[in-house]
XYZ file of N, CA and C in Angstrom:
429
model
N -48.055 -65.821 68.090
C -47.898 -64.585 67.385
C -47.907 -64.819 65.891
N -48.702 -64.047 65.241
C -48.707 -64.138 63.786
C -47.971 -62.936 63.221
N -47.273 -63.194 62.213
C -46.513 -62.097 61.606
C -47.302 -61.512 60.440
N -47.283 -60.210 60.338
C -47.978 -59.523 59.247
C -47.165 -59.671 57.972
N -47.857 -59.691 56.819
C -47.107 -59.809 55.568
C -46.212 -58.590 55.373
N -45.044 -58.856 54.916
C -44.054 -57.805 54.714
C -44.261 -57.212 53.317
N -44.424 -55.868 53.239
C -44.583 -55.271 51.904
C -43.293 -55.405 51.109
N -43.455 -55.565 49.817
C -42.267 -55.715 48.980
C -41.529 -54.385 48.897
N -40.220 -54.424 48.880
C -39.444 -53.181 48.879
C -39.506 -52.444 47.536
N -39.967 -53.064 46.469
C -39.955 -52.450 45.140
C -41.159 -51.586 44.836
N -42.049 -51.346 45.765
C -43.226 -50.531 45.492
C -44.475 -51.381 45.440
N -45.537 -50.836 44.877
C -46.805 -51.578 44.835
C -46.697 -52.762 43.878
N -47.532 -53.778 44.123
C -47.486 -54.949 43.238
C -47.979 -54.566 41.839
N -47.558 -55.294 40.845
C -48.025 -54.991 39.482
C -49.531 -55.235 39.386
N -50.196 -54.524 38.500
C -51.641 -54.710 38.378
C -51.974 -56.113 37.877
N -53.105 -56.609 38.334
C -53.528 -57.942 37.914
C -54.049 -57.881 36.475
N -54.260 -59.041 35.907
C -54.765 -59.117 34.533
C -56.141 -58.456 34.438
N -56.953 -58.670 35.444
C -58.284 -58.067 35.456
C -58.196 -56.541 35.498
N -57.285 -56.007 36.315
C -57.121 -54.561 36.388
C -56.613 -53.996 35.066
N -55.710 -54.710 34.402
C -55.211 -54.244 33.106
C -56.318 -54.234 32.068
N -57.162 -55.288 32.058
C -58.274 -55.337 31.108
C -59.279 -54.222 31.368
N -59.565 -53.946 32.635
C -60.482 -52.853 32.977
C -59.916 -51.508 32.521
N -58.617 -51.322 32.686
C -57.985 -50.073 32.259
C -58.047 -49.923 30.739
N -57.815 -51.009 30.019
C -57.910 -50.942 28.555
C -59.334 -50.659 28.100
N -60.312 -51.275 28.773
C -61.710 -51.035 28.412
C -62.088 -49.585 28.685
N -61.573 -49.009 29.763
C -61.845 -47.613 30.079
C -61.159 -46.679 29.081
N -60.058 -47.102 28.498
C -59.329 -46.284 27.537
C -59.957 -46.277 26.151
N -61.005 -47.047 25.935
C -61.618 -47.108 24.609
C -62.176 -45.766 24.177
N -62.492 -44.883 25.127
C -63.022 -43.564 24.784
C -61.961 -42.681 24.136
N -60.701 -43.029 24.277
C -59.627 -42.260 23.654
C -59.445 -42.634 22.185
N -60.125 -43.669 21.733
C -60.007 -44.094 20.344
C -60.710 -43.103 19.425
N -60.359 -43.098 18.149
C -61.122 -42.294 17.182
C -62.567 -42.780 17.121
N -63.441 -41.968 16.530
C -64.878 -42.287 16.534
C -65.188 -43.656 15.944
N -64.617 -43.966 14.775
C -64.928 -45.246 14.153
C -64.379 -46.406 14.975
N -63.182 -46.251 15.513
C -62.613 -47.297 16.362
C -63.456 -47.544 17.592
N -63.947 -46.463 18.194
C -64.814 -46.607 19.368
C -66.112 -47.314 18.991
N -66.720 -46.922 17.866
C -67.964 -47.564 17.438
C -67.724 -49.037 17.153
N -66.603 -49.335 16.486
C -66.325 -50.713 16.127
C -66.178 -51.591 17.356
N -65.530 -51.067 18.399
C -65.350 -51.852 19.621
C -66.631 -51.915 20.440
N -67.363 -50.800 20.527
C -68.517 -50.780 21.416
C -69.767 -51.390 20.787
N -70.081 -51.050 19.543
C -71.318 -51.540 18.934
C -71.079 -52.380 17.685
N -70.000 -52.123 17.009
C -69.717 -52.847 15.773
C -69.494 -54.325 15.984
N -68.917 -54.685 17.108
C -68.696 -56.095 17.406
C -70.034 -56.821 17.481
N -71.024 -56.180 18.070
C -72.354 -56.794 18.165
C -72.970 -56.974 16.789
N -72.877 -55.962 15.943
C -73.443 -56.043 14.591
C -72.740 -57.132 13.790
N -71.414 -57.153 13.841
C -70.671 -58.178 13.105
C -70.943 -59.576 13.657
N -71.114 -59.693 14.967
C -71.438 -60.996 15.560
C -72.810 -61.482 15.099
N -73.760 -60.553 14.992
C -75.091 -60.939 14.506
C -75.023 -61.407 13.051
N -74.220 -60.747 12.231
C -74.043 -61.179 10.845
C -73.392 -62.557 10.789
N -72.414 -62.785 11.652
C -71.753 -64.088 11.702
C -72.724 -65.181 12.143
N -73.550 -64.893 13.133
C -74.537 -65.870 13.597
C -75.531 -66.192 12.484
N -75.971 -65.166 11.752
C -76.879 -65.409 10.626
C -76.217 -66.284 9.570
N -74.968 -66.019 9.276
C -74.264 -66.821 8.275
C -74.104 -68.264 8.749
N -73.731 -68.448 10.018
C -73.573 -69.799 10.554
C -74.908 -70.551 10.554
N -75.972 -69.859 10.962
C -77.295 -70.484 10.976
C -77.710 -70.911 9.571
N -77.512 -70.029 8.609
C -77.859 -70.371 7.230
C -76.952 -71.462 6.685
N -75.686 -71.422 7.068
C -74.787 -72.480 6.620
C -75.224 -73.845 7.105
N -75.699 -73.906 8.334
C -76.175 -75.182 8.874
C -77.510 -75.604 8.273
N -78.392 -74.632 7.971
C -79.728 -74.971 7.478
C -79.789 -75.181 5.969
N -79.116 -74.335 5.197
C -79.236 -74.440 3.734
C -77.942 -74.860 3.057
N -76.856 -74.922 3.812
C -75.560 -75.292 3.238
C -74.663 -74.066 3.147
N -73.362 -74.334 3.132
C -72.409 -73.222 3.183
C -72.326 -72.469 1.866
N -72.313 -73.172 0.762
C -72.237 -72.486 -0.538
C -73.509 -71.685 -0.818
N -74.710 -72.263 -0.603
C -75.910 -71.444 -0.804
C -75.982 -70.259 0.161
N -75.506 -70.411 1.376
C -75.513 -69.298 2.332
C -74.625 -68.168 1.825
N -73.458 -68.519 1.301
C -72.563 -67.505 0.739
C -73.213 -66.821 -0.455
N -73.842 -67.617 -1.318
C -74.474 -67.048 -2.517
C -75.653 -66.154 -2.162
N -76.407 -66.502 -1.139
C -77.516 -65.651 -0.695
C -76.969 -64.368 -0.089
N -75.922 -64.473 0.722
C -75.362 -63.298 1.377
C -74.770 -62.325 0.361
N -74.140 -62.828 -0.684
C -73.522 -61.957 -1.682
C -74.477 -61.539 -2.782
N -75.693 -62.049 -2.783
C -76.687 -61.646 -3.757
C -76.648 -62.433 -5.054
N -75.905 -63.511 -5.101
C -75.851 -64.334 -6.310
C -77.150 -65.117 -6.473
N -77.630 -65.654 -5.358
C -78.863 -66.437 -5.347
C -79.926 -65.691 -4.559
N -81.157 -65.782 -5.039
C -82.271 -65.154 -4.332
C -82.606 -65.962 -3.077
N -82.963 -65.270 -1.992
C -83.381 -66.018 -0.804
C -84.676 -66.796 -1.035
N -85.437 -66.432 -2.052
C -86.666 -67.161 -2.357
C -86.372 -68.519 -2.981
N -85.140 -68.747 -3.452
C -84.796 -70.000 -4.121
C -84.308 -71.077 -3.162
N -84.173 -70.762 -1.874
C -83.679 -71.745 -0.918
C -84.745 -71.995 0.148
N -84.572 -73.103 0.854
C -85.492 -73.425 1.943
C -84.682 -73.795 3.163
N -84.965 -73.302 4.332
C -86.022 -72.376 4.722
C -85.678 -70.935 4.325
N -86.713 -70.222 3.935
C -86.526 -68.870 3.421
C -86.396 -67.827 4.526
N -86.992 -68.059 5.669
C -87.028 -67.018 6.698
C -85.635 -66.573 7.109
N -84.720 -67.518 7.270
C -83.372 -67.128 7.683
C -82.551 -66.638 6.491
N -82.878 -67.111 5.303
C -82.161 -66.661 4.109
C -82.473 -65.196 3.815
N -83.707 -64.765 4.057
C -84.054 -63.358 3.850
C -83.277 -62.455 4.804
N -83.146 -62.874 6.053
C -82.372 -62.082 7.007
C -80.903 -62.000 6.596
N -80.345 -63.118 6.142
C -78.960 -63.116 5.687
C -78.796 -62.255 4.446
N -79.764 -62.306 3.560
C -79.708 -61.486 2.353
C -79.733 -59.995 2.699
N -80.590 -59.611 3.632
C -80.631 -58.198 4.054
C -79.320 -57.774 4.710
N -78.747 -58.655 5.515
C -77.467 -58.325 6.147
C -76.371 -58.186 5.091
N -76.359 -59.081 4.128
C -75.348 -59.016 3.076
C -75.553 -57.852 2.131
N -76.794 -57.414 1.984
C -77.102 -56.327 1.064
C -76.958 -54.959 1.706
N -77.257 -54.832 2.997
C -77.273 -53.518 3.631
C -76.249 -53.336 4.740
N -76.161 -54.273 5.649
C -75.345 -54.076 6.850
C -73.852 -54.142 6.535
N -73.423 -55.183 5.864
C -71.995 -55.349 5.596
C -71.451 -54.231 4.704
N -72.128 -53.853 3.603
C -71.621 -52.718 2.820
C -71.610 -51.409 3.610
N -72.557 -51.228 4.512
C -72.563 -50.007 5.325
C -71.342 -49.948 6.232
N -70.971 -51.071 6.821
C -69.797 -51.100 7.697
C -68.526 -50.875 6.882
N -68.426 -51.522 5.737
C -67.241 -51.351 4.884
C -67.157 -49.908 4.382
N -68.291 -49.339 3.973
C -68.302 -47.953 3.515
C -67.941 -46.976 4.615
N -68.426 -47.231 5.815
C -68.089 -46.364 6.945
C -66.598 -46.436 7.250
N -66.042 -47.628 7.191
C -64.606 -47.771 7.454
C -63.788 -47.048 6.387
N -64.158 -47.212 5.131
C -63.429 -46.535 4.052
C -63.565 -45.022 4.176
N -64.764 -44.539 4.448
C -64.963 -43.101 4.614
C -64.181 -42.549 5.777
N -64.125 -43.287 6.850
C -63.377 -42.833 8.019
C -61.888 -42.750 7.706
N -61.348 -43.772 7.060
C -59.921 -43.783 6.735
C -59.585 -42.632 5.788
N -60.423 -42.399 4.801
C -60.181 -41.306 3.853
C -60.248 -39.961 4.560
N -61.242 -39.766 5.411
C -61.363 -38.507 6.150
C -60.156 -38.271 7.048
N -59.704 -39.303 7.729
C -58.536 -39.159 8.595
C -57.293 -38.792 7.793
N -57.142 -39.373 6.617
C -55.978 -39.057 5.787
C -56.041 -37.622 5.277
N -57.217 -37.171 4.896
C -57.361 -35.790 4.435
C -57.059 -34.826 5.570
N -57.584 -35.081 6.752
C -57.337 -34.190 7.884
C -55.880 -34.217 8.313
N -55.221 -35.340 8.157
C -53.812 -35.429 8.538
C -52.930 -34.617 7.587
N -53.358 -34.485 6.340
C -52.559 -33.757 5.363
C -52.981 -32.297 5.207
N -54.021 -31.908 5.850
C -54.460 -30.519 5.776
C -53.570 -29.694 6.691
N -52.846 -28.767 6.089
C -51.882 -27.994 6.864
C -52.527 -26.790 7.544
N -53.416 -26.116 6.842
C -54.008 -24.908 7.398
C -55.509 -24.921 7.175
N -56.181 -24.122 7.963
C -57.626 -23.982 7.821
C -57.942 -23.191 6.558
N -59.091 -23.431 5.994
C -59.513 -22.744 4.782
C -59.622 -21.242 5.009
N -60.115 -20.838 6.162
C -60.261 -19.401 6.435
C -58.902 -18.707 6.453
N -57.862 -19.382 6.954
C -56.516 -18.796 6.948
C -55.993 -18.639 5.526
N -56.239 -19.624 4.699
C -55.780 -19.557 3.307
C -56.499 -18.429 2.574
N -57.819 -18.307 2.773
C -58.576 -17.243 2.113
C -58.135 -15.863 2.577
N -57.848 -15.704 3.860
C -57.385 -14.417 4.376
C -56.042 -14.044 3.751
N -55.168 -15.012 3.602
C -53.872 -14.727 2.976
C -54.038 -14.360 1.506
N -54.926 -15.052 0.808
C -55.174 -14.724 -0.596
C -55.753 -13.323 -0.741
N -56.657 -12.932 0.135
C -57.225 -11.571 0.088
C -56.144 -10.524 0.353
N -55.276 -10.793 1.299
C -54.196 -9.865 1.619
C -53.264 -9.711 0.423
N -52.953 -10.816 -0.252
C -52.067 -10.750 -1.409
C -52.732 -10.085 -2.613
N -54.053 -10.137 -2.693
C -54.764 -9.551 -3.825
C -54.951 -8.049 -3.689
N -54.738 -7.492 -2.504
C -54.885 -6.048 -2.320
C -53.835 -5.322 -3.146
N -54.178 -4.063 -3.559
C -53.245 -3.248 -4.327
C -52.057 -2.889 -3.446
N -50.864 -3.057 -3.959
C -49.714 -2.647 -3.159
C -49.666 -1.123 -3.064
N -49.108 -0.580 -1.993
C -49.034 0.881 -1.880
C -48.120 1.454 -2.971
N -48.405 2.701 -3.330
C -47.606 3.374 -4.361
C -46.175 3.550 -3.856
N -45.188 3.394 -4.731
C -43.804 3.572 -4.283
C -43.539 5.025 -3.942
N -42.693 5.300 -2.972
C -42.389 6.686 -2.635
C -41.647 7.383 -3.789
N -41.978 8.660 -3.953
C -41.321 9.400 -5.042
C -39.890 9.744 -4.655
N -39.066 9.932 -5.670
C -37.652 10.263 -5.418
C -37.528 11.683 -4.937
N -36.595 11.982 -4.085
C -36.416 13.289 -3.445
C -35.882 14.381 -4.394
N -35.371 14.079 -5.534
C -34.783 15.103 -6.420
C -35.847 15.799 -7.237
N -36.003 17.093 -7.127
C -37.004 17.834 -7.880
C -36.388 18.553 -9.080
N -37.154 19.306 -9.941
C -36.639 20.018 -11.119
C -35.900 21.245 -10.797
């Protein structure tokens, strides 16, 4: 006779590490737009920039790779040029675009967090306050 495993009295077993990771990955859609982009596609873009930097660091040296990426040195001044041009384009266009997007997102979120009312509500209240007040009632005592 074989005995069946006895279920634990405390309820279901805790989720495994794999189940927790899957749940976190599924929850990425609840992130703000920039956070979602950064996790879903931004990691790939940043990884490609890192690979370009590492490749250039190995081929032309670390200091020249940094100087090419930041625009201090022209990619035409180093050899091999093919990878230096790609690093230069990434340093000139891709990295500033990501930094600018992050800054714009943070600023927009802060503005929206501090906005108390919609513009249409404020304008409606201003129009109501600008209307002529009704004439005061006349006093009941006559001549």
